[in-house]
Amino acid sequence: MDTIKIKKKTTPFYKNKYILAAALFGLLVLLAVWAKQARSSVSVLRNDILVEQVQQGDLEVLIEGYGNLTSDKQQLITTLTRATVKEIVLKPGARVSADSVIVRLENPELIQEVENAEQELNQIQANLRQLKLTNQRERLNEAASLAEITALYEAATLKRQAEEKLVKQGIVSQLTFQESQLNEQQLKKRMAIATERNEQLRLVHQEAINIEQERVKQQQGQLNIARDRLARLEVKAGFDGVLQRLSVELGQSLDAGQEIALIGSVTDLIALIRVPQSQAQQIVVGQSAIIDTRRDKITGTVARIDPIVENNTVNIEIALPADLPASARPQLKVDGVIVADTLKNATYIKRPANVKANNIGKLYRLDQQQENAQLQAVTFGHQAGRFIQILSGAKAGEQFIVSDLSNLSKSTDALSIKS
């Protein structure tokens, strides 16, 4: 008897919903494990990173800036009149004294003006001499007239005195005597009037001479001004220093008041340092500063804080001592460091890349074996030059990576350090 075989129908495993769900869950677990391993598998070479150790102690809050030395005393030289640059004698950077000629200008009109003023002065002086001669002649005429009247008066007086004796003797009549008396009185009045005229004439002559002398004085002043303007076509420095800027060229036509040159002192120098606006609020007048000329370091004091902000920077004026090294000269580019404060017993580290003061940042902290680094949130305080204060998130002795790791993924919480 034949055996009948019955084939059992089986269901494929992928059609079983429980098996499928379990398979999907397992796949998700594997993916999560792989992702975690991928995040922790980022590695960097030790030679490619900068590692700094957290320190503790007193920390000077230093504000760094840049700028230049400039003269504390400066003099801007401008033209007094229209002129043309005839000759350039000195160029910027030259040491000058008060009488040093910088440029020579020319203006033919000034030469003509001086000549006209001289001729006018000569004419007025000639008029004054003529006036004095005329006055002298008039005074001589009046003096002669007064002398004549005086002589007549004296003769009349003698006649009256003689007749006065004779009239008593009856030799001279009373009428003749009275006529003599009247003549004497009239001559006396005429003599007084002539004397008064002489005095008035002297005063009139003196006033006329004073007026003419005043004209001479005024014309002499105009001539001096014209000569001074002509002399100033030879432009001089005015004081000892250095020619910092020359603003003209040979053959250039200049208008009145146009700048020619800038003279600055050599010994009296100050430093103008530009610092970031965000740090300028920590600076006060009187704080000490160090100016670096690349050859010497000069200790100064904050003298003035410019209230104007330009390009997010503030200009700080640093007063310097009178005795300066030879490397210090006007317009020299310098670096400046201002000591704004001293933080006592502070925790700090060399300033990491992309970290701002008074903010929270994240740094990779190395383990003791320096084989791995874990991302750590750190709260920063004041910036002090190359260093920055740590308020929380790090302890003295711990080591952090301070180089720029912005190229790493933000989700990378750990690093592997390879030699």
Short mmCIF file of C-alpha atoms in Angstrom, two decimals:
data_model
loop_
_atom_site.label_atom_id
_atom_site.label_comp_id
_atom_site.label_asym_id
_atom_site.label_seq_id
_atom_site.Cartn_x
_atom_site.Cartn_y
_atom_site.Cartn_z
CA MET A 1 0.00 0.00 0.00
CA ASP A 2 1.43 3.25 -1.05
CA THR A 3 2.17 5.85 1.62
CA ILE A 4 0.68 9.24 0.93
CA LYS A 5 3.10 12.15 1.82
CA ILE A 6 1.47 15.39 2.86
CA LYS A 7 3.73 18.54 2.38
CA LYS A 8 3.41 21.06 5.25
CA LYS A 9 3.19 24.70 4.20
CA THR A 10 5.59 27.00 6.13
CA THR A 11 5.43 30.85 6.47
CA PRO A 12 8.64 32.83 5.56
CA PHE A 13 10.30 34.47 8.59
CA TYR A 14 10.16 37.94 7.08
CA LYS A 15 6.39 37.61 6.98
CA ASN A 16 6.25 37.07 10.66
CA LYS A 17 5.65 40.50 12.22
CA TYR A 18 7.25 39.62 15.52
CA ILE A 19 10.43 38.42 13.93
CA LEU A 20 10.52 41.51 11.70
CA ALA A 21 10.07 43.88 14.64
CA ALA A 22 12.82 42.16 16.55
CA ALA A 23 15.14 42.41 13.59
CA LEU A 24 14.49 46.13 13.15
CA PHE A 25 15.07 46.79 16.85
CA GLY A 26 18.35 44.94 16.72
CA LEU A 27 19.41 46.97 13.70
CA LEU A 28 18.65 50.23 15.50
CA VAL A 29 20.70 49.12 18.48
CA LEU A 30 23.62 48.29 16.22
CA LEU A 31 23.33 51.68 14.52
CA ALA A 32 23.28 53.49 17.88
CA VAL A 33 26.35 51.60 19.06
CA TRP A 34 28.11 52.36 15.80
CA ALA A 35 27.23 56.06 16.02
CA LYS A 36 28.51 56.25 19.59
CA GLN A 37 31.71 54.55 18.62
CA ALA A 38 32.02 56.86 15.60
CA ARG A 39 31.68 59.94 17.85
CA SER A 40 34.33 58.72 20.21
CA SER A 41 36.62 57.54 17.49
CA VAL A 42 37.77 61.07 16.42
CA SER A 43 41.48 61.36 16.93
CA VAL A 44 44.11 64.11 16.59
CA LEU A 45 47.87 64.08 16.48
CA ARG A 46 49.67 65.44 19.53
CA ASN A 47 51.90 67.59 17.38
CA ASP A 48 48.89 69.23 15.75
CA ILE A 49 47.40 70.65 18.95
CA LEU A 50 48.44 73.14 21.62
CA VAL A 51 48.01 72.09 25.20
CA GLU A 52 48.17 74.49 28.16
CA GLN A 53 47.93 73.87 31.88
CA VAL A 54 45.59 75.76 34.19
CA GLN A 55 47.54 77.96 36.61
CA GLN A 56 46.69 79.75 39.81
CA GLY A 57 48.17 82.92 41.30
CA ASP A 58 48.17 86.68 40.88
CA LEU A 59 47.25 87.69 37.35
CA GLU A 60 47.75 91.13 35.85
CA VAL A 61 44.90 92.19 33.60
CA LEU A 62 46.82 93.45 30.58
CA ILE A 63 45.18 95.29 27.71
CA GLU A 64 47.21 95.12 24.54
CA GLY A 65 47.12 97.64 21.76
CA TYR A 66 49.10 99.08 18.90
CA GLY A 67 49.86 102.57 17.72
CA ASN A 68 52.71 104.98 17.25
CA LEU A 69 54.82 107.58 18.99
CA THR A 70 53.95 111.17 18.25
CA SER A 71 55.30 114.57 19.25
CA ASP A 72 53.70 116.17 22.27
CA LYS A 73 54.50 119.58 20.76
CA GLN A 74 53.61 120.14 17.12
CA GLN A 75 53.49 123.15 14.84
CA LEU A 76 51.57 123.35 11.58
CA ILE A 77 53.11 125.72 9.05
CA THR A 78 50.79 127.34 6.52
CA THR A 79 51.13 129.98 3.81
CA LEU A 80 50.33 133.62 4.58
CA THR A 81 49.59 134.50 0.97
CA ARG A 82 49.26 132.97 -2.46
CA ALA A 83 52.61 131.66 -3.71
CA THR A 84 54.37 129.04 -5.82
CA VAL A 85 56.80 126.45 -4.49
CA LYS A 86 60.18 127.48 -5.89
CA GLU A 87 62.52 125.12 -4.01
CA ILE A 88 62.20 122.20 -1.57
CA VAL A 89 65.15 122.28 0.82
CA LEU A 90 64.28 119.56 3.39
CA LYS A 91 62.25 116.36 3.24
CA PRO A 92 60.22 114.51 5.90
CA GLY A 93 62.31 112.96 8.64
CA ALA A 94 64.95 115.68 8.61
CA ARG A 95 66.04 117.19 11.92
CA VAL A 96 65.41 120.93 11.98
CA SER A 97 66.28 123.92 14.13
CA ALA A 98 64.30 127.12 14.51
CA ASP A 99 66.07 128.78 11.57
CA SER A 100 66.11 125.77 9.25
CA VAL A 101 64.65 126.58 5.82
CA ILE A 102 62.17 123.93 4.67
CA VAL A 103 60.92 125.33 1.36
CA ARG A 104 61.28 128.54 -0.61
CA LEU A 105 58.25 130.16 -2.23
CA GLU A 106 57.91 133.01 -4.70
CA ASN A 107 55.30 135.67 -5.32
CA PRO A 108 56.15 138.62 -7.62
CA GLU A 109 53.17 140.58 -6.28
CA LEU A 110 54.77 140.67 -2.83
CA ILE A 111 57.98 142.11 -4.26
CA GLN A 112 55.98 144.88 -5.96
CA GLU A 113 54.01 145.46 -2.76
CA VAL A 114 57.24 145.97 -0.80
CA GLU A 115 58.59 148.40 -3.39
CA ASN A 116 55.34 150.41 -3.37
CA ALA A 117 55.35 150.54 0.42
CA GLU A 118 58.96 151.76 0.44
CA GLN A 119 58.18 154.52 -2.07
CA GLU A 120 55.14 155.62 -0.10
CA LEU A 121 57.19 155.71 3.10
CA ASN A 122 59.90 157.80 1.42
CA GLN A 123 57.26 160.26 0.20
CA ILE A 124 55.70 160.64 3.64
CA GLN A 125 59.11 161.12 5.24
CA ALA A 126 59.92 163.81 2.67
CA ASN A 127 56.62 165.52 3.48
CA LEU A 128 57.56 165.46 7.14
CA ARG A 129 60.89 167.11 6.47
CA GLN A 130 59.19 169.76 4.34
CA LEU A 131 56.66 170.40 7.05
CA LYS A 132 59.39 170.89 9.64
CA LEU A 133 61.14 173.42 7.40
CA THR A 134 57.90 175.32 6.79
CA ASN A 135 57.12 175.38 10.49
CA GLN A 136 60.58 176.61 11.30
CA ARG A 137 60.20 179.50 8.83
CA GLU A 138 56.82 180.46 10.28
CA ARG A 139 58.18 180.40 13.81
CA LEU A 140 61.09 182.64 12.79
CA ASN A 141 58.66 185.16 11.25
CA GLU A 142 56.52 185.19 14.36
CA ALA A 143 59.58 185.48 16.56
CA ALA A 144 60.78 188.48 14.55
CA SER A 145 57.37 190.13 14.81
CA LEU A 146 57.33 189.53 18.56
CA ALA A 147 60.82 190.97 18.91
CA GLU A 148 59.80 194.08 16.99
CA ILE A 149 56.74 194.66 19.14
CA THR A 150 58.77 194.00 22.26
CA ALA A 151 61.30 196.61 21.19
CA LEU A 152 58.54 199.16 20.51
CA TYR A 153 56.99 198.40 23.88
CA GLU A 154 60.28 198.88 25.68
CA ALA A 155 60.88 202.20 23.85
CA ALA A 156 57.35 203.35 24.73
CA THR A 157 57.97 202.43 28.33
CA LEU A 158 61.20 204.47 28.45
CA LYS A 159 59.43 207.43 26.81
CA ARG A 160 56.54 207.27 29.27
CA GLN A 161 58.93 207.10 32.20
CA ALA A 162 60.86 210.17 30.93
CA GLU A 163 57.72 212.20 30.25
CA GLU A 164 56.37 211.28 33.65
CA LYS A 165 59.18 213.37 35.26
CA LEU A 166 58.95 216.16 32.74
CA VAL A 167 55.20 216.55 33.07
CA LYS A 168 55.66 217.32 36.75
CA GLN A 169 58.07 220.08 35.81
CA GLY A 170 55.66 221.44 33.23
CA ILE A 171 58.02 220.77 30.35
CA VAL A 172 55.74 218.16 28.75
CA SER A 173 52.06 218.71 28.44
CA GLN A 174 49.59 216.44 30.09
CA LEU A 175 48.11 215.43 26.73
CA THR A 176 51.45 214.29 25.36
CA PHE A 177 52.08 212.24 28.47
CA GLN A 178 48.67 210.56 28.23
CA GLU A 179 49.32 209.71 24.58
CA SER A 180 52.60 208.07 25.61
CA GLN A 181 50.83 206.08 28.30
CA LEU A 182 48.19 204.89 25.83
CA ASN A 183 50.84 203.88 23.30
CA GLU A 184 52.68 201.87 25.93
CA GLN A 185 49.51 200.04 26.96
CA GLN A 186 48.64 199.19 23.36
CA LEU A 187 52.13 197.87 22.68
CA LYS A 188 51.93 195.80 25.84
CA LYS A 189 48.71 194.20 24.63
CA ARG A 190 50.16 193.62 21.18
CA MET A 191 53.21 191.97 22.76
CA ALA A 192 50.97 189.67 24.85
CA ILE A 193 48.96 188.75 21.76
CA ALA A 194 52.15 188.07 19.77
CA THR A 195 53.48 185.90 22.58
CA GLU A 196 50.21 183.94 22.66
CA ARG A 197 50.33 183.58 18.87
CA ASN A 198 53.86 182.25 19.14
CA GLU A 199 52.79 179.65 21.70
CA GLN A 200 49.71 178.61 19.70
CA LEU A 201 51.80 178.38 16.55
CA ARG A 202 54.27 176.12 18.35
CA LEU A 203 51.42 173.82 19.44
CA VAL A 204 49.90 173.76 15.94
CA HIS A 205 53.26 172.94 14.42
CA GLN A 206 53.87 170.19 16.95
CA GLU A 207 50.45 168.63 16.28
CA ALA A 208 51.05 168.77 12.52
CA ILE A 209 54.38 167.06 12.98
CA ASN A 210 52.77 164.44 15.24
CA ILE A 211 50.15 163.70 12.59
CA GLU A 212 52.78 163.37 9.91
CA GLN A 213 54.96 161.21 12.14
CA GLU A 214 51.94 158.97 12.76
CA ARG A 215 51.53 158.57 9.03
CA VAL A 216 55.20 157.65 8.81
CA LYS A 217 54.71 155.12 11.60
CA GLN A 218 51.67 153.58 9.92
CA GLN A 219 53.42 153.36 6.58
CA GLN A 220 56.49 151.86 8.26
CA GLY A 221 54.20 149.23 9.79
CA GLN A 222 52.72 148.41 6.40
CA LEU A 223 56.20 148.18 4.95
CA ASN A 224 57.29 145.86 7.78
CA ILE A 225 54.25 143.64 7.17
CA ALA A 226 55.00 143.49 3.46
CA ARG A 227 58.66 142.71 4.14
CA ASP A 228 57.68 140.05 6.67
CA ARG A 229 55.33 138.41 4.18
CA LEU A 230 58.07 138.51 1.60
CA ALA A 231 60.60 137.08 4.07
CA ARG A 232 58.20 134.29 4.99
CA LEU A 233 58.33 133.02 1.46
CA GLU A 234 61.45 131.41 2.85
CA VAL A 235 59.59 128.99 5.12
CA LYS A 236 61.43 128.13 8.35
CA ALA A 237 60.73 125.49 11.00
CA GLY A 238 60.24 127.81 13.97
CA PHE A 239 61.60 125.47 16.66
CA ASP A 240 63.92 122.51 17.10
CA GLY A 241 62.40 119.19 16.12
CA VAL A 242 61.82 116.96 13.13
CA LEU A 243 59.99 117.53 9.85
CA GLN A 244 57.13 115.05 10.18
CA ARG A 245 55.12 115.92 7.09
CA LEU A 246 55.69 117.93 3.92
CA SER A 247 52.47 118.72 2.08
CA VAL A 248 53.74 120.54 -1.02
CA GLU A 249 55.46 119.68 -4.27
CA LEU A 250 57.87 121.61 -6.47
CA GLY A 251 56.01 124.07 -8.69
CA GLN A 252 52.76 123.73 -6.77
CA SER A 253 50.55 126.83 -6.47
CA LEU A 254 49.41 127.50 -2.94
CA ASP A 255 46.50 129.52 -1.59
CA ALA A 256 46.63 131.56 1.59
CA GLY A 257 46.29 129.32 4.66
CA GLN A 258 47.23 126.13 2.83
CA GLU A 259 49.32 123.60 4.77
CA ILE A 260 53.03 123.43 4.00
CA ALA A 261 54.59 121.23 6.67
CA LEU A 262 54.17 119.76 10.14
CA ILE A 263 57.01 120.11 12.65
CA GLY A 264 57.11 117.96 15.78
CA SER A 265 59.34 117.85 18.80
CA VAL A 266 61.88 115.05 19.08
CA THR A 267 62.31 114.75 22.83
CA ASP A 268 58.77 115.46 24.05
CA LEU A 269 56.96 112.33 22.84
CA ILE A 270 53.71 110.58 23.72
CA ALA A 271 52.32 107.22 22.63
CA LEU A 272 48.89 106.92 21.01
CA ILE A 273 47.69 103.33 21.45
CA ARG A 274 44.49 101.89 19.97
CA VAL A 275 42.76 99.26 22.10
CA PRO A 276 39.53 97.31 21.52
CA GLN A 277 36.41 99.16 22.59
CA SER A 278 35.28 96.19 24.68
CA GLN A 279 38.40 96.49 26.85
CA ALA A 280 38.68 100.27 26.97
CA GLN A 281 36.14 100.51 29.78
CA GLN A 282 38.68 98.89 32.11
CA ILE A 283 41.21 101.67 31.49
CA VAL A 284 41.41 104.73 33.73
CA VAL A 285 43.79 107.68 33.76
CA GLY A 286 46.88 107.01 35.85
CA GLN A 287 47.30 103.32 35.08
CA SER A 288 50.79 102.20 34.15
CA ALA A 289 51.67 101.08 30.64
CA ILE A 290 54.60 99.57 28.80
CA ILE A 291 55.49 100.76 25.30
CA ASP A 292 57.52 98.36 23.15
CA THR A 293 59.60 99.96 20.37
CA ARG A 294 60.91 96.52 19.24
CA ARG A 295 64.28 97.52 20.68
CA ASP A 296 63.41 99.04 24.04
CA LYS A 297 60.56 99.00 26.50
CA ILE A 298 59.42 102.31 27.98
CA THR A 299 57.28 102.65 31.09
CA GLY A 300 54.54 105.27 30.81
CA THR A 301 51.24 106.36 32.32
CA VAL A 302 47.75 106.63 30.85
CA ALA A 303 47.19 110.39 30.41
CA ARG A 304 44.00 110.61 28.33
CA ILE A 305 41.24 108.39 26.97
CA ASP A 306 39.75 109.53 23.69
CA PRO A 307 35.93 109.57 23.91
CA ILE A 308 35.56 108.87 20.18
CA VAL A 309 35.29 105.27 18.98
CA GLU A 310 36.68 104.50 15.54
CA ASN A 311 36.46 101.05 13.94
CA ASN A 312 35.58 99.53 17.34
CA THR A 313 38.80 100.85 18.87
CA VAL A 314 39.60 103.67 21.30
CA ASN A 315 42.69 105.88 21.27
CA ILE A 316 44.63 105.92 24.55
CA GLU A 317 47.29 108.60 25.14
CA ILE A 318 50.30 107.40 27.12
CA ALA A 319 52.59 109.97 28.76
CA LEU A 320 56.26 109.04 28.48
CA PRO A 321 59.27 110.13 30.56
CA ALA A 322 61.56 112.91 29.34
CA ASP A 323 64.58 110.60 29.16
CA LEU A 324 63.80 108.34 26.19
CA PRO A 325 66.00 105.72 24.50
CA ALA A 326 67.50 106.37 21.09
CA SER A 327 65.00 104.01 19.43
CA ALA A 328 62.10 106.32 20.33
CA ARG A 329 61.30 108.75 17.54
CA PRO A 330 58.16 110.40 16.16
CA GLN A 331 55.83 108.28 14.00
CA LEU A 332 57.50 105.04 15.15
CA LYS A 333 55.11 102.06 15.19
CA VAL A 334 54.92 100.59 18.69
CA ASP A 335 53.00 98.04 20.74
CA GLY A 336 51.48 98.97 24.08
CA VAL A 337 50.39 97.03 27.12
CA ILE A 338 48.27 98.73 29.79
CA VAL A 339 48.10 97.19 33.28
CA ALA A 340 44.39 97.64 34.02
CA ASP A 341 44.15 95.53 37.20
CA THR A 342 45.74 92.70 39.22
CA LEU A 343 43.60 89.67 40.05
CA LYS A 344 44.72 88.11 43.31
CA ASN A 345 44.93 84.29 43.53
CA ALA A 346 43.15 83.82 40.21
CA THR A 347 42.73 80.66 38.16
CA TYR A 348 43.80 81.26 34.58
CA ILE A 349 45.07 79.70 31.39
CA LYS A 350 46.67 80.88 28.19
CA ARG A 351 43.81 82.25 26.12
CA PRO A 352 42.33 79.52 23.87
CA ALA A 353 41.30 80.19 20.31
CA ASN A 354 37.76 81.48 19.68
CA VAL A 355 37.18 82.28 23.36
CA LYS A 356 35.79 85.60 24.60
CA ALA A 357 36.14 87.23 28.00
CA ASN A 358 33.18 87.10 30.40
CA ASN A 359 31.61 84.25 28.47
CA ILE A 360 31.13 80.47 28.57
CA GLY A 361 33.13 78.28 26.21
CA LYS A 362 33.92 74.61 25.72
CA LEU A 363 37.40 73.14 25.84
CA TYR A 364 38.79 69.61 25.57
CA ARG A 365 40.29 68.55 28.90
CA LEU A 366 43.04 65.91 28.75
CA ASP A 367 43.15 62.93 31.05
CA GLN A 368 46.20 62.18 33.19
CA GLN A 369 47.66 59.84 30.56
CA GLN A 370 47.12 62.55 27.89
CA GLU A 371 45.62 59.92 25.61
CA ASN A 372 42.04 61.14 25.59
CA ALA A 373 40.27 64.48 25.90
CA GLN A 374 36.73 65.17 27.02
CA LEU A 375 34.72 68.29 26.12
CA GLN A 376 34.23 70.51 29.18
CA ALA A 377 32.20 73.72 29.66
CA VAL A 378 34.32 76.52 31.16
CA THR A 379 33.23 79.96 32.41
CA PHE A 380 35.76 82.69 31.60
CA GLY A 381 36.31 86.04 33.29
CA HIS A 382 38.71 88.90 32.52
CA GLN A 383 41.16 88.71 29.66
CA ALA A 384 44.74 89.50 30.69
CA GLY A 385 46.86 89.81 27.59
CA ARG A 386 47.75 86.27 26.46
CA PHE A 387 45.89 84.81 29.44
CA ILE A 388 42.26 84.64 30.47
CA GLN A 389 40.70 84.18 33.88
CA ILE A 390 38.72 80.99 34.63
CA LEU A 391 35.74 81.37 36.95
CA SER A 392 34.50 77.79 36.90
CA GLY A 393 34.84 74.50 35.02
CA ALA A 394 38.59 73.99 35.47
CA LYS A 395 41.08 73.55 38.29
CA ALA A 396 44.73 74.39 38.65
CA GLY A 397 46.94 71.66 37.16
CA GLU A 398 44.41 70.45 34.60
CA GLN A 399 45.40 70.53 30.95
CA PHE A 400 43.25 71.74 28.08
CA ILE A 401 43.61 71.95 24.34
CA VAL A 402 43.76 75.66 23.44
CA SER A 403 44.29 75.41 19.69
CA ASP A 404 41.52 75.98 17.16
CA LEU A 405 39.42 72.79 16.72
CA SER A 406 36.52 74.43 14.93
CA ASN A 407 37.00 72.00 12.04
CA LEU A 408 35.74 69.14 14.24
CA SER A 409 32.10 68.23 14.39
CA LYS A 410 30.14 69.97 17.11
CA SER A 411 28.81 66.61 18.26
CA THR A 412 32.33 65.35 19.03
CA ASP A 413 32.47 65.18 22.82
CA ALA A 414 35.69 63.23 23.09
CA LEU A 415 39.03 63.05 21.32
CA SER A 416 41.70 60.42 21.06
CA ILE A 417 45.25 61.81 21.26
CA LYS A 418 47.80 60.00 19.11
CA SER A 419 51.53 60.48 19.25
#
